[in-house]
Short mmCIF file of C-alpha atoms in Angstrom, two decimals:
data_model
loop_
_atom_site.label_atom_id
_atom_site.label_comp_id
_atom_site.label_asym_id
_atom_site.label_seq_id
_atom_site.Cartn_x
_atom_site.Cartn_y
_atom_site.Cartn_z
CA UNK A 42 3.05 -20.09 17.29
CA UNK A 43 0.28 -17.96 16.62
CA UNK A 44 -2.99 -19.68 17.83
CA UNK A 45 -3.30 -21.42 20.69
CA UNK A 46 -5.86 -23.66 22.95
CA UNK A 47 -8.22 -20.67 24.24
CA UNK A 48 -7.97 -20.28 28.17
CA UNK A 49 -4.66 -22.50 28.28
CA UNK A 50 -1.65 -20.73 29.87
CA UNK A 51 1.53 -22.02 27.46
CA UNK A 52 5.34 -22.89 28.75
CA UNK A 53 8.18 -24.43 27.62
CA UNK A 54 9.08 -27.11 29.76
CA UNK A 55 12.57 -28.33 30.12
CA UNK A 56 12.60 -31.81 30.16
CA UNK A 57 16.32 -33.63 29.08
CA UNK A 58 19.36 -32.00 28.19
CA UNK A 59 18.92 -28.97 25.38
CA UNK A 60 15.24 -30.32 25.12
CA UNK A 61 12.59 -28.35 26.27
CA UNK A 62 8.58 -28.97 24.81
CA UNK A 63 6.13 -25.98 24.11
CA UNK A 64 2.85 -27.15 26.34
CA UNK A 65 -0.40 -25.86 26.93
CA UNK A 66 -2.14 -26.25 30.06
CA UNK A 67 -5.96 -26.27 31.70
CA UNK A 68 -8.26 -26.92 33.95
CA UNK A 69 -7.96 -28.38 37.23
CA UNK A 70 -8.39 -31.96 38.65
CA UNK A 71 -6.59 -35.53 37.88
CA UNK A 72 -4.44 -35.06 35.22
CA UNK A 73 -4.42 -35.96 31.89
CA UNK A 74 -1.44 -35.93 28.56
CA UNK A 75 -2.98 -35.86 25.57
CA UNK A 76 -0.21 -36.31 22.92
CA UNK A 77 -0.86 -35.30 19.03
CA UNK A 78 -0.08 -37.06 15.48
CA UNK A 79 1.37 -36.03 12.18
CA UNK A 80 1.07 -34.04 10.26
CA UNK A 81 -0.18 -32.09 13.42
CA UNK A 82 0.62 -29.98 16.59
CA UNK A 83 -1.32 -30.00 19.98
CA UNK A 84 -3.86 -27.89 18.62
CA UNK A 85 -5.06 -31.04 17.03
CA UNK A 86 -6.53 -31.66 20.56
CA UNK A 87 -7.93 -28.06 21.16
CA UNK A 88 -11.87 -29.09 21.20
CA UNK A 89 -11.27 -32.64 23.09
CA UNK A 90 -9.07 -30.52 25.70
CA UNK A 91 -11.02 -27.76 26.08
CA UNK A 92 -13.88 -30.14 26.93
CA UNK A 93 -11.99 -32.22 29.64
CA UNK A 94 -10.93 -29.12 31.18
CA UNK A 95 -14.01 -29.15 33.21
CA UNK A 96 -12.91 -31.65 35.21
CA UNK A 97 -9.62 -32.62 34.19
CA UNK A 98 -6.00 -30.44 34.69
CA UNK A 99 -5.24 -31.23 30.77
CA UNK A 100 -1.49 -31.54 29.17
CA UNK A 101 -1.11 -30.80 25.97
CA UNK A 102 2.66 -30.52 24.71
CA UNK A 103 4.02 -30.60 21.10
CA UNK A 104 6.15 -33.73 21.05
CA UNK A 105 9.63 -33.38 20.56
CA UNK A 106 10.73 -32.71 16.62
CA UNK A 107 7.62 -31.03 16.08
CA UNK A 108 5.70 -27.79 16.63
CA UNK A 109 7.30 -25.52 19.09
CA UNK A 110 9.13 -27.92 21.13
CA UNK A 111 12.84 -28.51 20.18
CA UNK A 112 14.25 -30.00 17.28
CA UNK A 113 17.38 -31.87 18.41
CA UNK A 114 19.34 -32.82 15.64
CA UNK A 115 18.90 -37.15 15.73
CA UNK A 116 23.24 -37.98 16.48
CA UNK A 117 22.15 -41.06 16.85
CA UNK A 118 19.19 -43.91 16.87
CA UNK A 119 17.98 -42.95 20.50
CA UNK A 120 17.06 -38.87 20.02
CA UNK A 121 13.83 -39.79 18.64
CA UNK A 122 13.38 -43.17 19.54
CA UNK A 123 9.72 -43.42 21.30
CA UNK A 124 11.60 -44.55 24.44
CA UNK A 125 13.26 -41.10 24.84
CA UNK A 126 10.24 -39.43 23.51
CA UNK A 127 8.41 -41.25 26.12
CA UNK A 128 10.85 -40.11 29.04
CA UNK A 129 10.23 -36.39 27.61
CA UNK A 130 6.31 -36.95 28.51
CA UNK A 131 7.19 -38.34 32.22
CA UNK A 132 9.53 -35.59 32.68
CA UNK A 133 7.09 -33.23 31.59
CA UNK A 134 4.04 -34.25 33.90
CA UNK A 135 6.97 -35.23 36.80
CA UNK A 136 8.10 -30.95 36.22
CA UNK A 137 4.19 -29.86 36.26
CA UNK A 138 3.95 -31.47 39.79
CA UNK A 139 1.57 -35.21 38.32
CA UNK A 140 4.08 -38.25 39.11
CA UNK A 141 1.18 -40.18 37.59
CA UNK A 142 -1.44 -39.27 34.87
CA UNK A 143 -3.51 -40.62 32.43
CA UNK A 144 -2.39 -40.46 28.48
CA UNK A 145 -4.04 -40.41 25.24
CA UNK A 146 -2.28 -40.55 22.22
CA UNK A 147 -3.39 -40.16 18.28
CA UNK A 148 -0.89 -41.40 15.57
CA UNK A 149 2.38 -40.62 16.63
CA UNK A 150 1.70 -39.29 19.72
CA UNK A 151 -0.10 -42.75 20.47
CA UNK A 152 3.30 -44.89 19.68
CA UNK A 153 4.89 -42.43 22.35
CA UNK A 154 1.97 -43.19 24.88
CA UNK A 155 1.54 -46.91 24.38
CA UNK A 156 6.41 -46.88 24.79
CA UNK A 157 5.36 -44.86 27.96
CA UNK A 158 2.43 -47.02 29.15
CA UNK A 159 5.21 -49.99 28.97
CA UNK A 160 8.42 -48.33 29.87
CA UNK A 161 6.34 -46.41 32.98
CA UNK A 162 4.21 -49.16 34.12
CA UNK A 163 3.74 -47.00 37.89
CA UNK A 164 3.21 -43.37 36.17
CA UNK A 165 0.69 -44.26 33.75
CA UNK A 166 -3.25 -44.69 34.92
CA UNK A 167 -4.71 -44.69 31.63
CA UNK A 168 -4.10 -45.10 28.02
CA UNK A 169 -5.91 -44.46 24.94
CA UNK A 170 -4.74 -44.86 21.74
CA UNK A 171 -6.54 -43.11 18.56
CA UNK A 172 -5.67 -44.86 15.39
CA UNK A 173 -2.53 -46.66 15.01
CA UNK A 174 -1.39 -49.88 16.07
CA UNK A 175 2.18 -50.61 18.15
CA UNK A 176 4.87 -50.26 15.74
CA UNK A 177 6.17 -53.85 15.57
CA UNK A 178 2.16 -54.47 14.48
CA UNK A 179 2.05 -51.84 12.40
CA UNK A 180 5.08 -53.36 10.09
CA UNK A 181 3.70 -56.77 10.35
CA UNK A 182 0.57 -55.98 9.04
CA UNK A 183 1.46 -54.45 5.84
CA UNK A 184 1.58 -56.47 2.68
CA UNK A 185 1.43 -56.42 -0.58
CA UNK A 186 -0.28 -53.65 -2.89
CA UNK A 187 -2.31 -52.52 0.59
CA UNK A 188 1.03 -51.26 1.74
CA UNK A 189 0.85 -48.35 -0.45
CA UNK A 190 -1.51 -46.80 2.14
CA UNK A 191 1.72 -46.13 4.39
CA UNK A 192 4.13 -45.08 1.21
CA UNK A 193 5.43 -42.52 3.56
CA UNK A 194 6.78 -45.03 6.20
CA UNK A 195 8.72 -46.62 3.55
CA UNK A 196 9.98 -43.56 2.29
CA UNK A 197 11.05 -42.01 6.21
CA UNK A 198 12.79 -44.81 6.68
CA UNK A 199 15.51 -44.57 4.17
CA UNK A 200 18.78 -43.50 5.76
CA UNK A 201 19.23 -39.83 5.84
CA UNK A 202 19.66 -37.42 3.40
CA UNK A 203 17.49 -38.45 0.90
CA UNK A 204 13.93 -38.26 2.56
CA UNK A 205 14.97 -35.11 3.71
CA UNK A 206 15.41 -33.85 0.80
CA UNK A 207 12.38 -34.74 -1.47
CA UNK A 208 10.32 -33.51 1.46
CA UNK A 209 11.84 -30.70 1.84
CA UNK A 210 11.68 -29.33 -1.61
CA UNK A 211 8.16 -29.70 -1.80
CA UNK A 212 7.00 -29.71 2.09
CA UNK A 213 3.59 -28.17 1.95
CA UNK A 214 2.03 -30.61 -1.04
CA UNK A 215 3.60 -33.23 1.01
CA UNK A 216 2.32 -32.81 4.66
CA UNK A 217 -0.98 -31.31 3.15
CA UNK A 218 -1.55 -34.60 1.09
CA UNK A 219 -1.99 -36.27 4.51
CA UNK A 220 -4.17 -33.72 5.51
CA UNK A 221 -6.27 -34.40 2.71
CA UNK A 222 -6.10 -37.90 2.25
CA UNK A 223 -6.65 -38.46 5.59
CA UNK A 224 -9.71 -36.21 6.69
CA UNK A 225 -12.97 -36.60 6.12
CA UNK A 226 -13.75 -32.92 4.78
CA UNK A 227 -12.18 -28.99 5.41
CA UNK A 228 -14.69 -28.24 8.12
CA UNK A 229 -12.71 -30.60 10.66
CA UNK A 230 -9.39 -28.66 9.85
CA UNK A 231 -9.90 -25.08 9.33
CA UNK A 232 -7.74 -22.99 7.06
CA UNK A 233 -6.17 -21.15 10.14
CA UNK A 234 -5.67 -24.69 11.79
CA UNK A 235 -4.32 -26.11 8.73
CA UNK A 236 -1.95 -23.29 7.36
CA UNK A 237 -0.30 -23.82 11.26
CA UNK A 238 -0.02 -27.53 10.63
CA UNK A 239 1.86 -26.60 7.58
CA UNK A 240 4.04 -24.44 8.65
CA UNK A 241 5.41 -25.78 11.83
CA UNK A 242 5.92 -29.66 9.55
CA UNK A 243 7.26 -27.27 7.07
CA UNK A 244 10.11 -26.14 9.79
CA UNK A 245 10.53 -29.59 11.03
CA UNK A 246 11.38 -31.87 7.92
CA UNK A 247 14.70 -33.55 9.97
CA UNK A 248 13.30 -34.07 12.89
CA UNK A 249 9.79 -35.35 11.57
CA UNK A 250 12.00 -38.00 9.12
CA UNK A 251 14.48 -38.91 12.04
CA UNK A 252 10.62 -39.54 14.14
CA UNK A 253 9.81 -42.03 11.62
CA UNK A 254 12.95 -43.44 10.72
CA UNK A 255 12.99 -44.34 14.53
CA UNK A 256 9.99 -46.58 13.54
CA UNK A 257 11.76 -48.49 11.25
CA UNK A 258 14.50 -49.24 13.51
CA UNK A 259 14.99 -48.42 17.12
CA UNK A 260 11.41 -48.95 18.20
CA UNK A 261 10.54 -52.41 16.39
CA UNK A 262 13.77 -53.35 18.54
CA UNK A 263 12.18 -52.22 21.66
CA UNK A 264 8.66 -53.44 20.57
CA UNK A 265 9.92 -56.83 19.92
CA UNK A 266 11.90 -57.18 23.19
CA UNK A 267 9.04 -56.42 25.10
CA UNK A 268 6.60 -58.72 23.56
CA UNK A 269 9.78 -61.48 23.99
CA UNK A 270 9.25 -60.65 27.63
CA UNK A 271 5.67 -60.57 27.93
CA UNK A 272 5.57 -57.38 29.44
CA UNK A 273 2.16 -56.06 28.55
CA UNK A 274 0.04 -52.69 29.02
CA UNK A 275 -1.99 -53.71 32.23
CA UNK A 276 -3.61 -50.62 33.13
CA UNK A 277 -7.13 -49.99 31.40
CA UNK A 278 -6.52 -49.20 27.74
CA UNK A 279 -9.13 -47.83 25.21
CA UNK A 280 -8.57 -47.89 21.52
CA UNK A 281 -10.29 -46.20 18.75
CA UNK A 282 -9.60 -46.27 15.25
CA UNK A 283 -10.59 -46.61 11.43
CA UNK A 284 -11.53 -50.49 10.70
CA UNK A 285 -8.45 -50.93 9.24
CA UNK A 286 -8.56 -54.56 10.09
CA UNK A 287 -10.94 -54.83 7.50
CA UNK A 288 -9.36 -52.97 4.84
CA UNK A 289 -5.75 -54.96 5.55
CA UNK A 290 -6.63 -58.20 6.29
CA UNK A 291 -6.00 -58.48 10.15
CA UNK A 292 -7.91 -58.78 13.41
CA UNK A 293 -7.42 -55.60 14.92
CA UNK A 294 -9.31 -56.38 18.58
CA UNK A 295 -6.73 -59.14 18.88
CA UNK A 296 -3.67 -57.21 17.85
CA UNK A 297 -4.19 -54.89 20.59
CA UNK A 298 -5.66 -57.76 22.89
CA UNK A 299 -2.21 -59.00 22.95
CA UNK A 300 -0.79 -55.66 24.63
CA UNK A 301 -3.42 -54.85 26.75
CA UNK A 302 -5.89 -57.44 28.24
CA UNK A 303 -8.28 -54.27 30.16
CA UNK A 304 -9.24 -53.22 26.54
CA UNK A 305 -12.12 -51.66 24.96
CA UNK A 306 -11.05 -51.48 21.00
CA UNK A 307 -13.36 -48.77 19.20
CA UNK A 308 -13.97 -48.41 15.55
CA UNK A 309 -15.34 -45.13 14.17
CA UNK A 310 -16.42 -43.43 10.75
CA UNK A 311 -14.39 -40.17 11.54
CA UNK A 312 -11.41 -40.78 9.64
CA UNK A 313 -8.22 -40.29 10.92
CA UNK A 314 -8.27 -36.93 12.64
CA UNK A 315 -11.26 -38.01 14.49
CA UNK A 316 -9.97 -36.00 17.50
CA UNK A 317 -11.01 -32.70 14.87
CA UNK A 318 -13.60 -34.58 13.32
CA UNK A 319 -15.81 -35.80 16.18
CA UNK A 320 -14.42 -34.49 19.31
CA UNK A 321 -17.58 -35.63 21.35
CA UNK A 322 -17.68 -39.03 19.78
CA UNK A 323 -13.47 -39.27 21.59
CA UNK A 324 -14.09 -37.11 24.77
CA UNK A 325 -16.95 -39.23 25.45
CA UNK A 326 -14.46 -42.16 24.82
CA UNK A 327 -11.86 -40.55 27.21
CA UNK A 328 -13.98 -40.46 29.95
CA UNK A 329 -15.83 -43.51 30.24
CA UNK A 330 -11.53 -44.84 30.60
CA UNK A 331 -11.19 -42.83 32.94
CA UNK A 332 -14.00 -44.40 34.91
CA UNK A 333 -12.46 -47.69 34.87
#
């Protein structure tokens, strides 16, 4: 890696067998995980963590499959099925000396936070989610010609061999169409930030597929049992995101109302790396949560 979070020490953390995650760490106080999105690293976090360092010991790891954490190859359904991906965050806080903490996650990393918030009901304090919705949601709520927005989903979750492929043989207009699509301009993502974005998704095709194949499979399955059970996210959760309800047709308070009844649901103007785009407008966001 060749930039980094100024004033955060970095480590490699082993947490599961032949897994170890890159992570950057700062500041001292209660501790907080922030956990990144695609096409991204942790750096995607670099302004919003820098800020909470004040006050906050702040835990930012590349998630497993991506950046410089590992890249086990996915044997089977489980290796990057948000419940193991989860695990990886617990063991990584549990190995930094924080057997609880508060979370925030954007896009991916948010899937992985809201599996951890219900699978670790006792570790996690907090939970913020920056825009996505819980998997099972997220597949319910596409329809029609509007489901184009999430062509790559569909793609991912072909079995493998395939995906891999096509990505791979043209990886950087690929993951940089994201990064363009998604945005809301090049000042949010610099070149520096950006060319690091592509190279570590470039380096990570398998693992980034097998990620979001998961999501097609393993984690609706886990998603589903849970809301069968009524097991809910009961600690205070904040979400912030794009007013996709509008632009698809659903309500999205009420979506997330259904997980977590200590909500605050957020919509902002950022886009969708709002965490690059408007860091104040989320670390402002982050801390009136952690008030609550």
């Amino acid at each position: 890696m060749s930039i980094g979070i100024p004033e955060f020490d970095y480590r490699r953390v082993t947490v599961a067998d032949g897994v170890a995650l890159n992570v950057a760490v700062g500041g001292r106080g209660r501790p907080v995980v922030l956990l990144h999105g695609f096409p991204q690293t942790h750096l995607m976090w670099r302004h919003v963590a820098a800020d909470l360092a004040a006050d906050h010991t702040v835990i930012c790891p590349d998630l497993r499959g991506y950046g410089a954490s590992d890249k086990p190859p996915a044997h089977d359904e489980d290796t990057y099925a948000k419940r193991t991906m989860a695990a990886d965050v617990v063991a990584l806080a549990r190995a930094l000396g924080h057997e609880r903490f508060a979370l925030a996650g954007h896009d991916r990393g948010a899937l992985v936070a809201v599996r951890a918030g219900l699978d670790h009901p006792d570790v996690v304090t907090h939970l913020a989610s920056l825009d996505v919705l819980p998997t099972l949601d997220m597949w319910d709520v596409l329809h029609g010609a509007s489901a184009a927005v999430a062509f790559h989903l569909y793609l991912m979750a072909q079995p493998p061999g395939l995906p891999e492929r096509m990505i791979s043989a043209s990886a950087d207009a690929f993951f940089g169409y994201f990064l363009d699509a998604w945005g809301t301009g090049p000042a949010a993502v610099p070149v520096e930030v950006r060319a690091e974005y592509l190279r570590a998704s470039r380096e990570a095709v398998d693992s980034i597929v097998a990620d979001y194949r998961a999501s097609a499979g393993i984690d609706v399955a886990h998603d589903r049992a849970d809301r069968d059970a009524g097991r809910r996210l009961d600690m205070p959760v904040t979400v912030i995101q794009q007013d996709w309800g509008a632009a698809l047709g659903y309500d999205a308070q009420a979506v997330w109302r259904a997980w977590a009844p200590d909500l605050e649901h957020r919509t902002t103007t950022a886009g969708h790396f709002l965490a690059e785009a408007a860091p104040a407008e989320v670390t402002e966001a982050l801390r009136a949560l952690l008030k609550r």
